[in-house]
Short mmCIF file of C-alpha atoms in Angstrom, two decimals:
data_model
loop_
_atom_site.label_atom_id
_atom_site.label_comp_id
_atom_site.label_asym_id
_atom_site.label_seq_id
_atom_site.Cartn_x
_atom_site.Cartn_y
_atom_site.Cartn_z
CA MET A 1 -114.72 -12.82 23.56
CA MET A 2 -113.68 -16.09 22.15
CA MET A 3 -115.34 -19.51 21.51
CA LYS A 4 -113.12 -22.55 20.62
CA SER A 5 -114.22 -25.62 18.57
CA ASN A 6 -112.31 -28.83 17.37
CA SER A 7 -113.98 -29.50 14.10
CA LEU A 8 -116.14 -28.00 11.32
CA SER A 9 -119.10 -30.08 12.20
CA GLY A 10 -122.45 -28.20 11.47
CA LEU A 11 -120.87 -25.70 9.27
CA PRO A 12 -122.44 -25.76 5.72
CA SER A 13 -120.71 -27.64 2.71
CA MET A 14 -118.98 -25.21 0.59
CA SER A 15 -117.96 -25.23 -3.29
CA ARG A 16 -114.37 -25.48 -3.59
CA PHE A 17 -113.80 -22.24 -6.21
CA MET A 18 -110.86 -21.80 -8.07
CA LEU A 19 -108.54 -18.70 -7.37
CA THR A 20 -108.77 -16.56 -10.67
CA ALA A 21 -107.62 -13.15 -9.23
CA VAL A 22 -105.70 -11.69 -6.28
CA GLY A 23 -103.98 -8.33 -6.87
CA CYS A 24 -104.01 -6.81 -3.45
CA VAL A 25 -101.00 -8.99 -1.81
CA GLY A 26 -98.65 -5.76 -2.11
CA MET A 27 -100.36 -3.53 0.22
CA ALA A 28 -119.62 -13.05 10.59
CA VAL A 29 -122.90 -14.45 10.28
CA ALA A 30 -124.54 -16.49 13.30
CA LEU A 31 -127.73 -18.40 12.00
CA ILE A 32 -130.68 -16.05 11.59
CA GLY A 33 -134.13 -16.78 12.27
CA PRO A 34 -136.66 -16.19 9.15
CA THR A 35 -138.22 -12.65 8.68
CA SER A 36 -140.92 -11.59 6.62
CA VAL A 37 -141.03 -8.66 4.37
CA ALA A 38 -144.42 -6.79 3.45
CA ALA A 39 -143.53 -4.85 0.89
CA ASP A 40 -140.08 -3.65 -0.80
CA ILE A 41 -138.01 -1.49 1.29
CA LEU A 42 -137.40 0.92 -1.50
CA ASP A 43 -140.93 1.90 -1.37
CA ASP A 44 -140.79 2.78 2.34
CA VAL A 45 -137.22 4.61 1.83
CA LYS A 46 -139.05 6.99 -0.94
CA ALA A 47 -141.90 7.60 1.17
CA ALA A 48 -139.94 8.52 4.44
CA GLY A 49 -137.09 9.93 2.24
CA THR A 50 -134.13 8.12 4.38
CA LEU A 51 -132.22 5.11 3.65
CA SER A 52 -130.84 3.52 6.76
CA VAL A 53 -127.41 1.87 6.37
CA VAL A 54 -125.35 -0.07 8.61
CA THR A 55 -121.70 -0.88 8.69
CA GLU A 56 -119.07 -2.85 10.73
CA ASP A 57 -116.91 -0.82 12.96
CA ALA A 58 -113.72 -2.76 12.98
CA PHE A 59 -112.83 -4.20 9.40
CA PRO A 60 -110.12 -2.03 7.75
CA PRO A 61 -109.81 -1.09 5.11
CA PHE A 62 -113.61 -1.62 4.33
CA GLU A 63 -114.56 0.17 7.44
CA PHE A 64 -113.31 1.24 10.89
CA ILE A 65 -113.62 4.18 13.23
CA THR A 66 -111.24 7.40 13.34
CA ASN A 67 -111.72 9.59 16.24
CA GLY A 68 -115.27 8.26 16.71
CA GLN A 69 -116.18 8.92 13.04
CA PRO A 70 -116.77 6.47 10.09
CA ASP A 71 -113.47 5.91 8.14
CA GLY A 72 -112.67 3.50 5.33
CA PHE A 73 -113.71 2.46 1.78
CA HIS A 74 -117.28 2.31 2.65
CA LYS A 75 -117.30 5.72 4.20
CA ASP A 76 -116.25 7.28 1.05
CA VAL A 77 -118.82 4.75 -0.82
CA ILE A 78 -121.56 6.17 1.39
CA ASP A 79 -120.55 9.80 0.72
CA GLU A 80 -121.02 8.83 -3.07
CA LEU A 81 -124.41 7.29 -2.58
CA ARG A 82 -125.40 10.57 -0.87
CA ALA A 83 -124.57 12.52 -3.73
CA TYR A 84 -126.22 9.93 -6.18
CA ALA A 85 -129.63 9.41 -4.15
CA ASP A 86 -132.71 11.56 -4.24
CA PHE A 87 -133.07 10.71 -0.59
CA ASP A 88 -131.31 10.81 2.79
CA VAL A 89 -128.76 8.31 3.68
CA THR A 90 -127.92 7.46 7.32
CA GLN A 91 -125.10 5.43 8.48
CA GLU A 92 -124.54 3.41 11.96
CA GLN A 93 -121.83 1.30 12.83
CA LEU A 94 -122.26 -2.23 14.93
CA PRO A 95 -119.90 -5.14 15.65
CA TRP A 96 -120.01 -7.77 13.17
CA THR A 97 -121.78 -10.34 15.04
CA GLY A 98 -124.91 -8.59 15.43
CA LEU A 99 -124.87 -6.70 12.01
CA LEU A 100 -126.73 -9.07 9.49
CA ALA A 101 -129.25 -10.06 12.09
CA ALA A 102 -130.22 -6.42 12.48
CA VAL A 103 -130.61 -6.10 8.60
CA SER A 104 -132.66 -9.33 8.67
CA ALA A 105 -134.92 -7.95 11.42
CA GLY A 106 -135.48 -4.73 9.54
CA LYS A 107 -133.70 -2.28 11.72
CA TYR A 108 -131.71 -1.13 8.83
CA ASP A 109 -132.59 -1.49 5.24
CA VAL A 110 -129.02 -2.52 3.85
CA ALA A 111 -125.64 -3.53 5.07
CA ILE A 112 -122.86 -1.67 3.01
CA THR A 113 -120.08 -3.40 4.48
CA GLY A 114 -117.39 -5.70 3.98
CA ALA A 115 -119.69 -9.16 3.78
CA GLY A 116 -118.66 -12.18 1.94
CA VAL A 117 -121.15 -14.09 -0.24
CA THR A 118 -121.78 -17.52 1.13
CA GLU A 119 -124.38 -20.24 0.21
CA GLU A 120 -125.76 -20.06 3.74
CA ARG A 121 -126.37 -16.45 3.68
CA LEU A 122 -128.13 -16.80 0.23
CA ALA A 123 -130.97 -18.42 1.98
CA LYS A 124 -131.56 -15.16 3.86
CA PHE A 125 -130.23 -12.29 1.57
CA ASP A 126 -129.61 -11.27 -1.75
CA TYR A 127 -126.56 -9.23 -2.74
CA VAL A 128 -125.69 -6.10 -4.57
CA ALA A 129 -123.49 -6.20 -7.47
CA PRO A 130 -119.78 -7.20 -5.68
CA ILE A 131 -117.15 -4.31 -5.04
CA SER A 132 -114.37 -6.71 -4.42
CA ILE A 133 -112.99 -10.22 -4.54
CA ASN A 134 -113.02 -12.33 -1.38
CA VAL A 135 -110.14 -14.86 -1.07
CA SER A 136 -108.86 -15.89 2.25
CA TYR A 137 -105.22 -16.14 3.45
CA TYR A 138 -103.54 -17.24 6.11
CA ILE A 139 -101.63 -14.71 8.45
CA THR A 140 -98.65 -15.74 10.77
CA ARG A 141 -96.35 -14.14 13.24
CA ALA A 142 -93.21 -12.58 11.54
CA GLY A 143 -90.52 -15.03 11.89
CA ASP A 144 -92.17 -18.15 12.55
CA ASP A 145 -90.13 -20.60 10.78
CA ARG A 146 -92.68 -23.76 11.67
CA ILE A 147 -94.93 -22.06 8.77
CA SER A 148 -93.86 -21.88 5.10
CA SER A 149 -96.49 -23.37 3.31
CA LEU A 150 -100.03 -24.60 3.42
CA GLY A 151 -99.15 -27.96 4.75
CA ASP A 152 -97.53 -26.50 7.89
CA LEU A 153 -101.08 -25.36 8.95
CA SER A 154 -101.98 -28.98 9.93
CA GLY A 155 -102.81 -29.52 13.34
CA LEU A 156 -102.15 -26.03 14.46
CA THR A 157 -104.46 -23.29 16.28
CA VAL A 158 -106.21 -20.80 13.85
CA GLY A 159 -108.07 -17.59 14.89
CA VAL A 160 -111.01 -16.23 12.91
CA GLN A 161 -113.87 -14.02 13.45
CA ALA A 162 -117.07 -15.84 14.59
CA GLY A 163 -119.88 -15.69 12.15
CA SER A 164 -117.85 -14.84 9.34
CA ALA A 165 -117.29 -15.81 5.68
CA VAL A 166 -113.81 -16.66 6.58
CA LEU A 167 -115.00 -19.28 9.22
CA ALA A 168 -117.30 -21.00 6.77
CA SER A 169 -114.62 -21.16 4.20
CA LEU A 170 -112.43 -23.11 6.44
CA THR A 171 -114.08 -26.30 5.22
CA GLN A 172 -112.06 -25.42 2.15
CA LEU A 173 -108.68 -25.19 4.18
CA ASP A 174 -109.71 -28.59 5.69
CA ALA A 175 -110.06 -30.25 2.54
CA LYS A 176 -106.66 -28.72 1.36
CA LEU A 177 -104.98 -29.93 4.22
CA GLU A 178 -106.63 -33.52 4.14
CA ALA A 179 -105.32 -33.76 0.56
CA LEU A 180 -101.95 -32.90 1.78
CA GLY A 181 -102.02 -35.63 4.39
CA GLY A 182 -102.76 -33.14 7.17
CA ASP A 183 -105.90 -31.90 9.26
CA LEU A 184 -107.11 -28.64 10.37
CA GLY A 185 -106.53 -28.12 14.13
CA GLU A 186 -108.53 -26.24 16.69
CA ILE A 187 -110.52 -23.38 15.55
CA VAL A 188 -110.84 -20.31 17.87
CA GLU A 189 -113.60 -17.68 17.27
CA TYR A 190 -113.39 -14.05 18.13
CA GLN A 191 -115.95 -11.03 18.17
CA SER A 192 -113.52 -9.21 16.07
CA TYR A 193 -110.22 -9.34 14.15
CA PRO A 194 -108.39 -7.00 16.35
CA GLU A 195 -108.69 -9.63 19.07
CA VAL A 196 -107.58 -12.21 16.71
CA TYR A 197 -104.51 -10.36 15.68
CA ALA A 198 -103.89 -9.51 19.52
CA ASP A 199 -103.83 -13.23 20.38
CA LEU A 200 -101.96 -14.17 17.31
CA ALA A 201 -98.97 -11.66 18.40
CA ASN A 202 -98.98 -12.93 22.04
CA GLY A 203 -98.56 -16.79 20.78
CA ARG A 204 -102.07 -17.71 21.87
CA LEU A 205 -102.73 -18.70 18.11
CA ASP A 206 -100.48 -20.17 15.62
CA TYR A 207 -102.16 -18.55 12.72
CA ALA A 208 -105.00 -16.47 11.45
CA VAL A 209 -107.30 -16.67 8.42
CA ASN A 210 -108.84 -13.46 6.91
CA SER A 211 -109.83 -12.01 3.29
CA VAL A 212 -106.64 -11.16 1.59
CA ILE A 213 -107.73 -7.54 1.29
CA ASN A 214 -107.94 -7.12 5.12
CA ALA A 215 -104.65 -9.61 5.84
CA ALA A 216 -102.58 -7.44 3.31
CA THR A 217 -103.37 -4.21 4.75
CA MET A 218 -103.02 -5.05 8.31
CA VAL A 219 -99.68 -6.93 7.50
CA ALA A 220 -98.25 -3.98 5.43
CA LYS A 221 -98.96 -1.90 8.60
CA ARG A 222 -97.49 -4.33 11.09
CA SER A 223 -94.76 -6.06 9.00
CA ASP A 224 -92.40 -6.18 12.30
CA VAL A 225 -95.16 -8.48 13.84
CA PHE A 226 -97.22 -10.35 11.08
CA ALA A 227 -96.59 -12.00 7.74
CA LEU A 228 -98.98 -12.80 5.07
CA GLY A 229 -99.10 -16.48 3.93
CA SER A 230 -97.79 -17.58 0.47
CA GLU A 231 -100.97 -19.47 -0.46
CA PRO A 232 -104.85 -18.92 -0.28
CA THR A 233 -106.68 -20.97 2.08
CA SER A 234 -109.94 -20.74 -0.18
CA GLY A 235 -111.01 -20.47 -3.40
CA LEU A 236 -112.77 -17.29 -5.35
CA GLY A 237 -115.48 -15.39 -3.59
CA PHE A 238 -116.91 -12.03 -3.51
CA ILE A 239 -117.49 -9.03 -1.11
CA ALA A 240 -121.20 -7.57 -1.61
CA TRP A 241 -123.72 -5.69 0.40
CA PRO A 242 -126.78 -7.99 1.48
CA VAL A 243 -130.38 -7.03 1.11
CA ALA A 244 -132.99 -9.05 3.00
CA LYS A 245 -134.95 -11.26 0.23
CA GLY A 246 -137.94 -9.68 -1.02
CA ASN A 247 -136.53 -6.33 -1.94
CA GLU A 248 -135.78 -6.55 -5.57
CA GLY A 249 -136.46 -2.70 -5.71
CA LEU A 250 -133.60 -1.74 -3.23
CA LEU A 251 -131.40 -4.46 -4.59
CA GLU A 252 -131.72 -3.22 -8.37
CA TYR A 253 -131.36 0.42 -7.26
CA LEU A 254 -128.08 -0.27 -5.15
CA THR A 255 -126.64 -2.49 -8.15
CA GLU A 256 -127.23 0.30 -10.38
CA PHE A 257 -125.43 2.73 -7.90
CA VAL A 258 -122.46 0.26 -7.87
CA ASN A 259 -122.43 0.19 -11.81
CA HIS A 260 -122.56 4.09 -11.88
CA LEU A 261 -119.25 4.07 -9.85
CA ASN A 262 -117.80 1.22 -12.12
CA ASP A 263 -118.71 3.53 -15.14
CA THR A 264 -117.71 7.00 -14.08
CA GLY A 265 -114.17 5.32 -12.55
CA LYS A 266 -114.94 5.98 -8.94
CA MET A 267 -115.00 2.52 -8.07
CA ALA A 268 -111.43 2.14 -9.48
CA GLU A 269 -110.61 5.24 -7.79
CA LEU A 270 -111.69 4.00 -4.36
CA GLN A 271 -110.27 0.45 -4.58
CA THR A 272 -106.93 1.97 -5.46
CA LYS A 273 -107.14 4.21 -2.65
CA TRP A 274 -107.95 1.66 -0.02
CA PHE A 275 -107.09 -1.60 -1.56
CA GLY A 276 -103.99 -0.87 -3.41
CA THR A 277 -105.59 -2.34 -6.68
CA THR A 278 -108.61 -2.70 -8.75
CA PHE A 279 -110.96 -5.55 -9.86
CA PRO A 280 -112.17 -4.61 -13.31
CA ASP A 281 -113.68 -7.92 -13.99
CA LEU A 282 -116.23 -8.24 -11.19
CA PRO A 283 -119.79 -9.20 -11.92
CA ARG A 284 -121.75 -6.30 -12.69
CA VAL A 285 -125.22 -8.24 -11.49
CA SER A 286 -126.78 -8.80 -8.08
CA ILE A 287 -126.49 -12.30 -6.69
CA THR A 288 -129.71 -14.08 -5.63
CA SER A 289 -129.14 -17.78 -5.71
CA VAL A 290 -126.53 -20.49 -4.75
CA GLU A 291 -126.55 -21.84 -8.38
CA GLN A 292 -125.77 -18.25 -9.70
CA PHE A 293 -123.10 -17.87 -7.15
CA GLN A 294 -121.45 -20.99 -8.04
CA THR A 295 -121.42 -20.33 -11.67
CA LEU A 296 -119.89 -16.74 -11.11
CA THR A 297 -117.22 -18.19 -9.03
CA ALA A 298 -116.30 -21.13 -11.10
CA GLU A 299 -113.22 -21.56 -13.14
#
């Protein structure tokens, strides 16, 4: 399913973060209504003996499904969490467009998924310490001689996942193109990235934009069909796990778990396995405000 729009009106204003680290070139949220939290989820988890986790179903290499079972970076991370925790950990997978709303509504305790931190989402969620950088790149069809630099994207049709951090980051691409004397063309929104890539391959789109880790992974597997752009379309951001506001106990617990993975070397091992690189300089603190996010992503 796809939705078309012709401008970025209505999207939140985004800071223009400077790109400070990209090491993996070699290899969505709709507006959510307010929710109230009566008590920290961690209290309920300890009482029930179960933490309910949700992940996306089609966002490799972070998470995907193989033979009907969860797979990817976060599958391995959740296995580590099961060994670390003194309670059970359940995992379900959902399409991205309904995932964060389900966490906000209390159906799941946390989304351990490839979610980008955004200023808009920080009004609804706090984020566990990041597990990856988040920088967007453009993807073209292999051999498309029309596109050799960022400026060549002016006026062309772009595909992205609906409700994603990448969609929000197109404000930054719009500003980059304007500075080059161009403008952002038609935006086509899809329910999942496999749909985006299918329409890019068949010529319905001129290019796509995605997080560089996902983009590089896909291009490495299908280099005969796709090519990774030469420049980023956004500045630096982070991939981190969202927890509904008001759950400081669970937020602290999961940040301690991420730092446990960092301290034991397991995080670097899994990053290397799934991303082809490591990110040793990521923040080791949870992210809870727009001001903090802007500071962490500043040059």
